[in-house]
Amino acid sequence: MRIAVAGSSGLIGSQVCRLAGEAGHEVVRLSRTDGVDLLDPDAVAKALVGVEAVVDVSRPSRMDLASAREFFTTVARNLGAAGREAGVRRTVVLSIVGVDRGQDYDWYVATLAHEQAIREHAPGARVLRTTQFHEFPGQVLQRALAGRASSGAVEIMDVPTQPVDSAEVARALVEIATDPGSADRQLAGPRTERLVDLVRELAAHDGLDLTVVPGPASTSMAGGSMLPGPEVPTAGVDWHTWLESRRG
């Protein structure tokens, strides 16, 4: 099968490309790093010739609401128009567990718009909603350090989370893209944590001399909107096991 991966150079996209290639599929990489601008409809149309399935794990360079929503909707329209012309059968988009419950948080507003735009424009739309990846605490810490003064504590939003191994996310995306009978799915990690505790443990594990303290969060996230319901399947190792295996 010929599979296109939008966002092929990112954390999830690179793993999807590798897994699909190892399974014998022909992979078409769609990212600026790989020479395709997803915001250019002509470039996307040219790249999707002969493609049977699209996996959209694209992410904007800016995370503010207006920029992110514009990026997501434009990419969805471009993938949809080119996909219909090329005869694409399925378009799989990556989203977030609880995204519809977290609409007081701008990134979740933009992500839900991404879902909706793919459903509206792309052929054979499927949605995979997952909890945050194991890499998420590290990403949060990096953003906090980037905005940190020369002294003082690092504030991390105090929210419950149930992180999942990104390798399991990539595997699920490939399964949905290649299975004619696939449907929307959700996926979570095996263990509930608090994000501030994970960041604190990560900083200590990496030998960083930091004081990590709980910070404010949106009402929905503080109330548990990031957590999966009991019906959501879990997969992969817990965050602490992942940390030791990746950073040991």
XYZ file of C-alpha atoms in Angstrom:
248
model
C 0.000 0.000 0.000
C 1.139 3.548 -0.750
C 0.752 5.606 2.461
C 1.358 9.340 2.821
C 2.349 10.752 6.212
C 1.630 14.442 6.792
C 4.025 15.633 9.458
C 6.527 12.929 8.557
C 9.507 14.579 10.260
C 7.929 14.871 13.719
C 7.952 12.612 16.766
C 4.977 10.505 15.684
C 5.310 10.943 11.943
C 8.861 9.621 11.827
C 7.784 6.504 13.741
C 4.767 5.981 11.483
C 7.050 6.177 8.439
C 9.442 3.633 9.907
C 6.735 1.161 10.967
C 4.873 1.413 7.662
C 8.098 0.899 5.739
C 9.051 -2.109 7.852
C 5.622 -3.606 7.107
C 6.321 -3.389 3.384
C 4.294 -0.288 2.539
C 5.526 2.467 0.260
C 5.777 5.663 2.295
C 5.322 9.181 0.949
C 6.726 11.770 3.352
C 4.878 15.080 3.580
C 6.690 17.803 5.510
C 8.774 20.853 4.739
C 11.820 18.916 5.913
C 11.001 16.311 3.263
C 10.358 18.919 0.566
C 6.554 19.197 0.711
C 4.778 22.261 2.104
C 1.398 21.097 3.417
C 0.051 24.639 2.991
C 0.709 24.478 -0.772
C -2.245 22.706 -2.450
C -0.316 22.037 -5.660
C 2.579 20.416 -3.790
C 0.175 18.243 -1.795
C -1.751 17.209 -4.922
C 1.467 16.188 -6.674
C 2.636 14.177 -3.651
C -0.621 12.258 -3.229
C -0.732 10.759 -6.726
C -1.232 6.998 -6.303
C -1.643 7.224 -2.519
C -4.257 4.942 -0.920
C -4.160 6.152 2.705
C -3.083 9.346 4.464
C -1.965 9.683 8.087
C -2.179 13.279 9.292
C 0.023 13.983 12.320
C 0.959 17.470 11.167
C 1.571 20.255 13.675
C 1.839 24.026 13.197
C 5.001 25.920 14.041
C 2.967 28.315 16.213
C 0.610 27.142 18.961
C -1.575 30.235 19.418
C -5.223 29.568 18.616
C -5.589 31.652 15.448
C -2.393 30.357 13.815
C -2.958 26.724 14.804
C -6.589 26.644 13.676
C -5.724 28.258 10.340
C -2.903 25.771 9.773
C -5.023 22.740 10.633
C -8.016 23.736 8.511
C -5.852 24.659 5.528
C -3.938 21.379 5.682
C -7.205 19.435 5.987
C -8.642 21.156 2.929
C -5.481 20.518 0.926
C -5.256 16.870 1.935
C -8.969 16.415 1.304
C -9.025 17.935 -2.171
C -5.872 16.133 -3.257
C -7.010 12.902 -1.623
C -10.335 12.829 -3.433
C -8.590 13.503 -6.734
C -6.019 10.763 -6.074
C -8.559 8.158 -4.942
C -7.397 8.009 -1.310
C -9.503 5.530 0.657
C -8.731 6.503 4.260
C -7.441 9.601 6.030
C -6.387 9.071 9.646
C -5.905 12.092 11.893
C -4.276 12.104 15.326
C -6.190 13.876 18.085
C -6.397 13.999 21.885
C -8.488 12.047 24.397
C -10.921 14.475 26.023
C -10.430 17.170 23.388
C -14.141 17.963 23.344
C -14.135 18.336 27.149
C -11.232 20.784 27.139
C -12.560 23.648 25.077
C -11.387 26.210 27.635
C -7.818 25.527 26.439
C -6.745 27.044 23.099
C -4.703 24.074 21.842
C -7.698 21.798 22.372
C -9.931 24.232 20.487
C -7.528 24.113 17.527
C -7.180 20.315 17.738
C -10.934 19.777 17.686
C -11.100 22.070 14.650
C -8.499 19.781 13.069
C -10.704 16.743 13.662
C -13.761 18.500 12.277
C -11.947 19.765 9.184
C -10.613 16.302 8.350
C -14.104 14.828 8.727
C -15.502 17.548 6.470
C -12.894 17.525 3.719
C -10.919 14.282 3.662
C -12.028 10.941 2.180
C -12.575 8.007 4.555
C -11.894 10.058 7.695
C -10.847 8.184 10.845
C -9.791 9.737 14.163
C -7.353 8.319 16.694
C -7.586 10.112 20.040
C -4.780 9.398 22.494
C -3.623 10.689 25.832
C -0.413 12.718 26.058
C 2.796 10.966 25.021
C 5.560 9.969 27.407
C 7.637 12.769 25.868
C 5.088 15.381 27.004
C 6.622 16.168 30.440
C 9.943 16.858 28.745
C 8.293 19.173 26.234
C 6.489 21.017 29.022
C 9.738 21.393 30.945
C 11.553 22.766 27.892
C 8.860 25.407 27.367
C 8.972 26.349 31.045
C 12.755 26.695 30.978
C 12.605 28.816 27.824
C 10.468 31.388 29.633
C 12.236 31.158 32.968
C 13.970 34.060 34.667
C 17.510 33.629 35.930
C 16.180 32.640 39.328
C 12.996 31.297 40.852
C 10.911 28.166 40.589
C 9.563 26.541 37.455
C 5.763 26.374 37.464
C 4.156 23.341 35.817
C 0.401 23.048 35.455
C -0.943 20.669 38.079
C -3.158 18.261 36.153
C -3.820 14.515 36.137
C -2.618 12.696 33.038
C -2.280 9.131 31.804
C 0.617 9.227 29.334
C 1.084 6.682 26.568
C 4.169 5.424 24.752
C 4.410 7.248 21.406
C 5.479 3.978 19.767
C 2.025 2.564 20.581
C 0.405 5.634 19.031
C 2.377 5.207 15.809
C 1.502 1.516 15.695
C -2.216 2.272 16.079
C -2.101 4.867 13.296
C -0.557 2.369 10.879
C -3.142 -0.250 11.835
C -6.045 2.126 11.196
C -4.584 3.346 7.912
C -4.077 -0.172 6.539
C -7.244 -1.892 7.804
C -10.241 -1.502 5.453
C -12.600 -2.169 8.364
C -11.028 0.345 10.719
C -13.037 2.864 12.736
C -12.332 5.722 15.114
C -10.266 4.643 18.119
C -8.937 5.882 21.437
C -5.763 4.881 23.255
C -4.210 5.620 26.660
C -1.242 4.625 28.765
C -1.571 2.253 31.723
C -1.139 4.553 34.716
C -2.567 7.844 35.994
C -0.009 10.427 37.122
C 0.212 14.125 37.936
C 2.099 16.138 35.366
C 3.961 18.264 37.910
C 5.265 15.102 39.601
C 6.522 13.707 36.297
C 8.333 16.920 35.450
C 9.872 17.008 38.919
C 11.060 13.402 38.543
C 12.394 14.075 35.055
C 14.383 17.097 36.247
C 15.887 15.082 39.094
C 16.668 12.139 36.818
C 18.483 14.446 34.389
C 20.428 16.113 37.178
C 18.854 19.537 36.730
C 19.070 21.883 39.703
C 15.463 23.061 39.549
C 12.620 23.737 41.905
C 9.423 22.502 40.243
C 6.174 23.755 41.767
C 2.502 23.297 40.867
C 1.094 25.990 38.609
C -2.351 26.968 37.346
C -4.235 25.019 34.690
C -7.475 25.353 32.789
C -10.558 24.373 34.758
C -11.270 21.378 32.534
C -7.737 19.978 32.726
C -7.467 20.466 36.473
C -10.738 18.570 36.722
C -9.472 15.564 34.782
C -10.423 16.216 31.156
C -7.084 14.771 30.005
C -7.890 11.389 31.518
C -9.452 8.540 29.522
C -12.766 6.978 30.406
C -12.939 3.344 31.555
C -13.850 2.235 28.032
C -10.570 3.458 26.519
C -8.015 0.684 25.831
C -4.549 1.009 27.332
C -1.232 -0.111 25.866
C 2.487 0.064 26.429
C 4.676 0.613 29.453
C 4.088 3.204 32.152
C 5.983 6.513 32.125
C 8.512 5.558 34.816
C 9.516 2.377 32.983
C 9.823 4.361 29.749
C 11.996 6.986 31.447
C 14.455 4.416 32.728
C 14.639 2.638 29.379
C 15.139 5.821 27.356
C 17.289 7.861 29.712
C 19.078 5.238 31.758
